[in-house]
Amino acid sequence: MAVTRVRALRLLPFVQHHSISGNRNPQRQSYHSYEHGPQSPFNATEEAVLAASLRQVPMHGFTDASLSLGAREAGYLGITVNLFPGGAFDLVNYHLVTKRLALKEQLVNETAKDGGGALRGLGVGARVRFLVLERLMANRPIIHRWQEALAIMARPSHISASIAELARLSDEIWFLAGDTSVDSSWYTKRTSLSMIYSSTELFMTQDKSTDFTDTQKFLDRRLDDARVVGSGISSLEKYLDFTAHSFINVLRSKGVRI
């Protein structure tokens, strides 16, 4: 399945601009996360209702019931949920987006600790691991409900948006870790990380170990595998297609019907 409409990705470092005279003038385009402000896409009402609804998820799951209860908790009438035509997916998406945007603050807070905290002296690869774990651990309060979320994300009407958000997450993690590549490795790194993250997240839903130590070990094995595999994704079309197929195949391997 090829995905062709993902406008929010920070892709393509150069494009050819044609002037009236016919001269081609390569110009640098927005490519990395620092060129895009980390602004929340949610307005005040959406933020209030969705934040309150997310607190209902541990008990009621990613459901319309959580949205209704959240609306009431936020001081709105139950009919406010009509603002969310995607229903439960809007709640899933809120979790995905807000936890991604929170990564920058988490990185800043850790770096601000004496001596740089856990990130002191770490290279890009180790920072990627740190950020992936931070994002995974943000699922802890709702991990017992996350397979519900994955099933919602896998619906035909939502899968394109779900894949796009996964791509944004991998882009954000590489950027925050210090990656500044503008060659074909840009695609390779993000494709690999998208697959690693999605498979580790699924593993985590079944992990019963203390403090998810087995999930951390699983992540380390996947990261080691990625270092061995090397490159091979060198274009936008291949990147999106591979990310989409990886996401779908990982879900299918866990029994999610697509």
mmCIF file of C-alpha atoms in Angstrom:
data_model
loop_
_atom_site.group_PDB
_atom_site.id
_atom_site.type_symbol
_atom_site.label_atom_id
_atom_site.label_comp_id
_atom_site.label_asym_id
_atom_site.label_seq_id
_atom_site.Cartn_x
_atom_site.Cartn_y
_atom_site.Cartn_z
ATOM 1 C CA MET A 1 0.000 0.000 0.000
ATOM 2 C CA ALA A 2 1.560 3.271 -1.088
ATOM 3 C CA VAL A 3 0.810 6.353 0.960
ATOM 4 C CA THR A 4 0.813 9.532 -1.090
ATOM 5 C CA ARG A 5 -0.870 12.202 0.997
ATOM 6 C CA VAL A 6 1.239 13.055 4.010
ATOM 7 C CA ARG A 7 1.683 16.801 3.975
ATOM 8 C CA ALA A 8 3.097 17.380 7.426
ATOM 9 C CA LEU A 9 6.365 15.489 7.034
ATOM 10 C CA ARG A 10 9.604 17.461 6.866
ATOM 11 C CA LEU A 11 10.838 16.021 3.625
ATOM 12 C CA LEU A 12 12.903 16.810 0.533
ATOM 13 C CA PRO A 13 15.879 19.048 1.313
ATOM 14 C CA PHE A 14 15.990 20.619 -2.150
ATOM 15 C CA VAL A 15 13.446 21.285 -4.890
ATOM 16 C CA GLN A 16 13.928 22.837 -8.303
ATOM 17 C CA HIS A 17 12.251 26.233 -8.695
ATOM 18 C CA HIS A 18 11.748 27.496 -12.251
ATOM 19 C CA SER A 19 11.973 31.237 -12.816
ATOM 20 C CA ILE A 20 10.145 33.054 -15.622
ATOM 21 C CA SER A 21 13.380 33.022 -17.619
ATOM 22 C CA GLY A 22 13.566 29.251 -17.339
ATOM 23 C CA ASN A 23 16.603 29.134 -15.037
ATOM 24 C CA ARG A 24 16.555 26.455 -12.365
ATOM 25 C CA ASN A 25 17.362 27.659 -8.889
ATOM 26 C CA PRO A 26 17.757 24.977 -6.208
ATOM 27 C CA GLN A 27 16.567 26.303 -2.858
ATOM 28 C CA ARG A 28 16.755 24.704 0.555
ATOM 29 C CA GLN A 29 13.376 23.673 1.942
ATOM 30 C CA SER A 30 12.191 22.966 5.476
ATOM 31 C CA TYR A 31 13.759 19.643 6.331
ATOM 32 C CA HIS A 32 14.402 19.263 10.038
ATOM 33 C CA SER A 33 12.255 19.705 13.118
ATOM 34 C CA TYR A 34 13.840 22.986 14.188
ATOM 35 C CA GLU A 35 12.327 24.572 11.082
ATOM 36 C CA HIS A 36 8.817 23.703 12.272
ATOM 37 C CA GLY A 37 7.428 25.088 15.520
ATOM 38 C CA PRO A 38 6.212 22.430 18.001
ATOM 39 C CA GLN A 39 2.807 24.054 18.334
ATOM 40 C CA SER A 40 -0.143 22.015 19.512
ATOM 41 C CA PRO A 41 -2.779 21.527 16.793
ATOM 42 C CA PHE A 42 -5.556 21.546 19.408
ATOM 43 C CA ASN A 43 -7.582 24.620 20.348
ATOM 44 C CA ALA A 44 -8.506 25.430 23.961
ATOM 45 C CA THR A 45 -11.792 23.504 23.945
ATOM 46 C CA GLU A 46 -10.280 20.451 22.276
ATOM 47 C CA GLU A 47 -7.346 20.513 24.683
ATOM 48 C CA ALA A 48 -9.589 20.705 27.739
ATOM 49 C CA VAL A 49 -11.945 17.929 26.623
ATOM 50 C CA LEU A 50 -9.308 15.572 25.236
ATOM 51 C CA ALA A 51 -6.986 15.963 28.235
ATOM 52 C CA ALA A 52 -9.873 15.153 30.574
ATOM 53 C CA SER A 53 -10.974 12.277 28.337
ATOM 54 C CA LEU A 54 -7.490 10.780 28.357
ATOM 55 C CA ARG A 55 -7.724 10.531 32.138
ATOM 56 C CA GLN A 56 -10.770 8.318 31.633
ATOM 57 C CA VAL A 57 -8.948 5.870 29.359
ATOM 58 C CA PRO A 58 -7.444 3.606 32.062
ATOM 59 C CA MET A 59 -10.964 2.791 33.241
ATOM 60 C CA HIS A 60 -13.085 3.163 30.096
ATOM 61 C CA GLY A 61 -10.608 2.660 27.247
ATOM 62 C CA PHE A 62 -10.242 4.601 24.021
ATOM 63 C CA THR A 63 -13.988 4.933 23.547
ATOM 64 C CA ASP A 64 -16.745 7.456 22.966
ATOM 65 C CA ALA A 65 -17.669 6.921 26.613
ATOM 66 C CA SER A 66 -14.302 8.350 27.666
ATOM 67 C CA LEU A 67 -14.925 11.358 25.418
ATOM 68 C CA SER A 68 -18.344 11.968 26.956
ATOM 69 C CA LEU A 69 -17.038 11.637 30.502
ATOM 70 C CA GLY A 70 -14.095 13.882 29.694
ATOM 71 C CA ALA A 71 -16.371 16.557 28.267
ATOM 72 C CA ARG A 72 -18.405 16.599 31.463
ATOM 73 C CA GLU A 73 -15.283 16.671 33.629
ATOM 74 C CA ALA A 74 -14.011 19.659 31.637
ATOM 75 C CA GLY A 75 -17.298 21.480 32.258
ATOM 76 C CA TYR A 76 -18.876 20.989 28.859
ATOM 77 C CA LEU A 77 -22.121 19.356 27.856
ATOM 78 C CA GLY A 78 -21.870 15.814 26.585
ATOM 79 C CA ILE A 79 -22.792 17.044 23.135
ATOM 80 C CA THR A 80 -19.359 18.663 22.963
ATOM 81 C CA VAL A 81 -18.051 15.308 21.745
ATOM 82 C CA ASN A 82 -19.609 16.212 18.384
ATOM 83 C CA LEU A 83 -16.525 18.398 17.955
ATOM 84 C CA PHE A 84 -14.586 15.177 17.410
ATOM 85 C CA PRO A 85 -15.865 13.538 14.213
ATOM 86 C CA GLY A 86 -13.134 10.908 14.452
ATOM 87 C CA GLY A 87 -14.587 9.679 17.724
ATOM 88 C CA ALA A 88 -12.204 7.472 19.677
ATOM 89 C CA PHE A 89 -9.467 7.994 17.087
ATOM 90 C CA ASP A 90 -9.346 11.695 17.975
ATOM 91 C CA LEU A 91 -8.547 10.638 21.534
ATOM 92 C CA VAL A 92 -5.843 8.236 20.345
ATOM 93 C CA ASN A 93 -4.389 10.939 18.122
ATOM 94 C CA TYR A 94 -4.360 13.425 21.010
ATOM 95 C CA HIS A 95 -2.277 10.997 23.038
ATOM 96 C CA LEU A 96 0.124 10.406 20.142
ATOM 97 C CA VAL A 97 0.614 14.082 19.337
ATOM 98 C CA THR A 98 0.959 15.399 22.890
ATOM 99 C CA LYS A 99 3.411 12.693 23.915
ATOM 100 C CA ARG A 100 5.500 13.386 20.827
ATOM 101 C CA LEU A 101 5.547 17.121 21.513
ATOM 102 C CA ALA A 102 6.510 16.473 25.150
ATOM 103 C CA LEU A 103 9.774 14.807 24.114
ATOM 104 C CA LYS A 104 11.560 18.112 23.588
ATOM 105 C CA GLU A 105 10.772 19.300 27.117
ATOM 106 C CA GLN A 106 11.834 15.951 28.553
ATOM 107 C CA LEU A 107 15.143 16.218 26.723
ATOM 108 C CA VAL A 108 15.682 19.787 27.914
ATOM 109 C CA ASN A 109 14.902 18.841 31.523
ATOM 110 C CA GLU A 110 17.300 15.900 31.450
ATOM 111 C CA THR A 111 20.072 17.947 29.868
ATOM 112 C CA ALA A 112 19.600 20.682 32.485
ATOM 113 C CA LYS A 113 20.462 18.301 35.312
ATOM 114 C CA ASP A 114 23.919 18.478 36.853
ATOM 115 C CA GLY A 115 26.463 17.197 34.374
ATOM 116 C CA GLY A 116 23.853 16.642 31.710
ATOM 117 C CA GLY A 117 21.966 13.916 33.569
ATOM 118 C CA ALA A 118 21.547 10.575 31.841
ATOM 119 C CA LEU A 119 22.559 12.147 28.527
ATOM 120 C CA ARG A 120 26.041 13.217 29.593
ATOM 121 C CA GLY A 121 28.574 12.218 26.971
ATOM 122 C CA LEU A 122 26.094 10.231 24.913
ATOM 123 C CA GLY A 123 26.234 10.169 21.126
ATOM 124 C CA VAL A 124 23.339 10.417 18.708
ATOM 125 C CA GLY A 125 22.515 6.702 18.800
ATOM 126 C CA ALA A 126 22.338 6.584 22.590
ATOM 127 C CA ARG A 127 20.170 9.708 22.605
ATOM 128 C CA VAL A 128 17.810 8.031 20.147
ATOM 129 C CA ARG A 129 17.479 5.119 22.571
ATOM 130 C CA PHE A 130 16.812 7.496 25.467
ATOM 131 C CA LEU A 131 14.078 9.320 23.550
ATOM 132 C CA VAL A 132 12.433 6.120 22.303
ATOM 133 C CA LEU A 133 12.275 4.823 25.871
ATOM 134 C CA GLU A 134 10.888 8.125 27.127
ATOM 135 C CA ARG A 135 8.138 7.951 24.537
ATOM 136 C CA LEU A 136 7.382 4.305 25.254
ATOM 137 C CA MET A 137 7.182 4.912 28.999
ATOM 138 C CA ALA A 138 4.658 7.667 28.375
ATOM 139 C CA ASN A 139 2.281 4.812 27.488
ATOM 140 C CA ARG A 140 2.561 3.216 30.921
ATOM 141 C CA PRO A 141 -0.694 4.587 32.395
ATOM 142 C CA ILE A 142 -2.712 3.278 29.460
ATOM 143 C CA ILE A 143 -0.604 0.341 28.256
ATOM 144 C CA HIS A 144 -3.344 -2.147 29.157
ATOM 145 C CA ARG A 145 -5.589 -0.243 26.736
ATOM 146 C CA TRP A 146 -3.063 0.273 23.973
ATOM 147 C CA GLN A 147 -4.034 -2.692 21.838
ATOM 148 C CA GLU A 148 -7.477 -1.078 21.628
ATOM 149 C CA ALA A 149 -5.770 2.052 20.317
ATOM 150 C CA LEU A 150 -3.755 0.057 17.783
ATOM 151 C CA ALA A 151 -6.919 -1.575 16.452
ATOM 152 C CA ILE A 152 -8.508 1.867 16.040
ATOM 153 C CA MET A 153 -5.408 3.201 14.290
ATOM 154 C CA ALA A 154 -5.450 0.253 11.888
ATOM 155 C CA ARG A 155 -8.933 1.002 10.542
ATOM 156 C CA PRO A 156 -8.865 2.005 6.859
ATOM 157 C CA SER A 157 -10.192 5.493 7.635
ATOM 158 C CA HIS A 158 -7.420 6.150 10.178
ATOM 159 C CA ILE A 159 -4.359 4.265 9.007
ATOM 160 C CA SER A 160 -2.978 7.045 6.795
ATOM 161 C CA ALA A 161 -3.060 9.557 9.662
ATOM 162 C CA SER A 162 -1.584 6.950 12.028
ATOM 163 C CA ILE A 163 1.347 6.256 9.714
ATOM 164 C CA ALA A 164 1.932 9.983 9.242
ATOM 165 C CA GLU A 165 2.123 10.491 12.999
ATOM 166 C CA LEU A 166 4.522 7.566 13.357
ATOM 167 C CA ALA A 167 6.727 9.190 10.720
ATOM 168 C CA ARG A 168 6.621 12.510 12.595
ATOM 169 C CA LEU A 169 7.652 10.753 15.777
ATOM 170 C CA SER A 170 10.675 9.092 14.178
ATOM 171 C CA ASP A 171 11.660 12.416 12.593
ATOM 172 C CA GLU A 172 11.347 14.232 15.916
ATOM 173 C CA ILE A 173 13.412 11.661 17.774
ATOM 174 C CA TRP A 174 16.253 11.758 15.254
ATOM 175 C CA PHE A 175 16.273 15.545 15.245
ATOM 176 C CA LEU A 176 16.233 15.865 19.038
ATOM 177 C CA ALA A 177 19.005 13.286 19.217
ATOM 178 C CA GLY A 178 21.183 15.567 17.084
ATOM 179 C CA ASP A 179 20.862 14.089 13.608
ATOM 180 C CA THR A 180 21.351 16.662 10.843
ATOM 181 C CA SER A 181 21.648 14.396 7.794
ATOM 182 C CA VAL A 182 20.296 15.635 4.454
ATOM 183 C CA ASP A 183 21.290 12.690 2.259
ATOM 184 C CA SER A 184 19.585 9.346 1.599
ATOM 185 C CA SER A 185 20.346 8.225 5.161
ATOM 186 C CA TRP A 186 17.568 10.601 6.274
ATOM 187 C CA TYR A 187 15.043 8.103 4.922
ATOM 188 C CA THR A 188 16.909 5.032 6.106
ATOM 189 C CA LYS A 189 17.148 6.228 9.691
ATOM 190 C CA ARG A 190 13.518 7.258 9.945
ATOM 191 C CA THR A 191 12.192 4.139 8.254
ATOM 192 C CA SER A 192 14.200 1.892 10.552
ATOM 193 C CA LEU A 193 13.187 3.799 13.647
ATOM 194 C CA SER A 194 9.497 3.767 12.680
ATOM 195 C CA MET A 195 9.602 -0.028 12.426
ATOM 196 C CA ILE A 196 11.634 -0.390 15.621
ATOM 197 C CA TYR A 197 9.323 1.869 17.587
ATOM 198 C CA SER A 198 6.075 0.275 16.417
ATOM 199 C CA SER A 199 7.297 -3.288 17.053
ATOM 200 C CA THR A 200 8.657 -2.382 20.510
ATOM 201 C CA GLU A 201 5.440 -0.606 21.413
ATOM 202 C CA LEU A 202 3.477 -3.722 20.524
ATOM 203 C CA PHE A 203 5.864 -5.892 22.542
ATOM 204 C CA MET A 204 5.329 -3.596 25.509
ATOM 205 C CA THR A 205 1.573 -4.288 25.522
ATOM 206 C CA GLN A 206 2.341 -7.883 26.502
ATOM 207 C CA ASP A 207 5.330 -7.224 28.766
ATOM 208 C CA LYS A 208 4.764 -8.272 32.394
ATOM 209 C CA SER A 209 8.341 -7.745 33.564
ATOM 210 C CA THR A 210 9.220 -5.309 36.339
ATOM 211 C CA ASP A 211 9.579 -1.754 35.027
ATOM 212 C CA PHE A 212 9.273 -3.151 31.496
ATOM 213 C CA THR A 213 12.853 -4.405 31.524
ATOM 214 C CA ASP A 214 11.998 -6.966 28.828
ATOM 215 C CA THR A 215 10.765 -4.142 26.608
ATOM 216 C CA GLN A 216 14.069 -2.352 27.057
ATOM 217 C CA LYS A 217 15.955 -5.508 26.109
ATOM 218 C CA PHE A 218 13.705 -5.992 23.074
ATOM 219 C CA LEU A 219 14.389 -2.399 22.007
ATOM 220 C CA ASP A 220 18.139 -2.873 22.342
ATOM 221 C CA ARG A 221 18.016 -5.983 20.154
ATOM 222 C CA ARG A 222 16.041 -4.140 17.479
ATOM 223 C CA LEU A 223 18.464 -1.209 17.555
ATOM 224 C CA ASP A 224 21.405 -3.596 17.202
ATOM 225 C CA ASP A 225 19.678 -5.304 14.270
ATOM 226 C CA ALA A 226 19.151 -1.956 12.564
ATOM 227 C CA ARG A 227 22.855 -1.148 12.783
ATOM 228 C CA VAL A 228 23.614 -4.388 10.938
ATOM 229 C CA VAL A 229 20.949 -4.048 8.237
ATOM 230 C CA GLY A 230 22.338 -0.809 6.812
ATOM 231 C CA SER A 231 20.644 1.371 4.186
ATOM 232 C CA GLY A 232 18.297 0.917 1.264
ATOM 233 C CA ILE A 233 15.534 3.514 1.559
ATOM 234 C CA SER A 234 16.586 6.437 -0.570
ATOM 235 C CA SER A 235 13.439 8.216 -1.704
ATOM 236 C CA LEU A 236 10.232 9.683 -0.334
ATOM 237 C CA GLU A 237 8.041 7.158 -2.142
ATOM 238 C CA LYS A 238 10.024 4.204 -0.819
ATOM 239 C CA TYR A 239 10.109 5.724 2.652
ATOM 240 C CA LEU A 240 6.339 6.150 2.915
ATOM 241 C CA ASP A 241 5.576 2.811 1.296
ATOM 242 C CA PHE A 242 8.006 0.908 3.497
ATOM 243 C CA THR A 243 6.823 2.663 6.663
ATOM 244 C CA ALA A 244 3.203 1.881 5.818
ATOM 245 C CA HIS A 245 3.876 -1.789 5.096
ATOM 246 C CA SER A 246 6.036 -2.149 8.214
ATOM 247 C CA PHE A 247 3.336 -0.635 10.405
ATOM 248 C CA ILE A 248 0.643 -2.892 8.937
ATOM 249 C CA ASN A 249 2.751 -6.057 9.067
ATOM 250 C CA VAL A 250 3.679 -5.468 12.700
ATOM 251 C CA LEU A 251 -0.005 -5.068 13.588
ATOM 252 C CA ARG A 252 -0.919 -8.221 11.694
ATOM 253 C CA SER A 253 1.807 -10.177 13.470
ATOM 254 C CA LYS A 254 0.066 -9.360 16.745
ATOM 255 C CA GLY A 255 -3.350 -10.459 15.549
ATOM 256 C CA VAL A 256 -4.839 -7.075 14.659
ATOM 257 C CA ARG A 257 -7.183 -7.529 11.700
ATOM 258 C CA ILE A 258 -6.486 -5.174 8.788
#
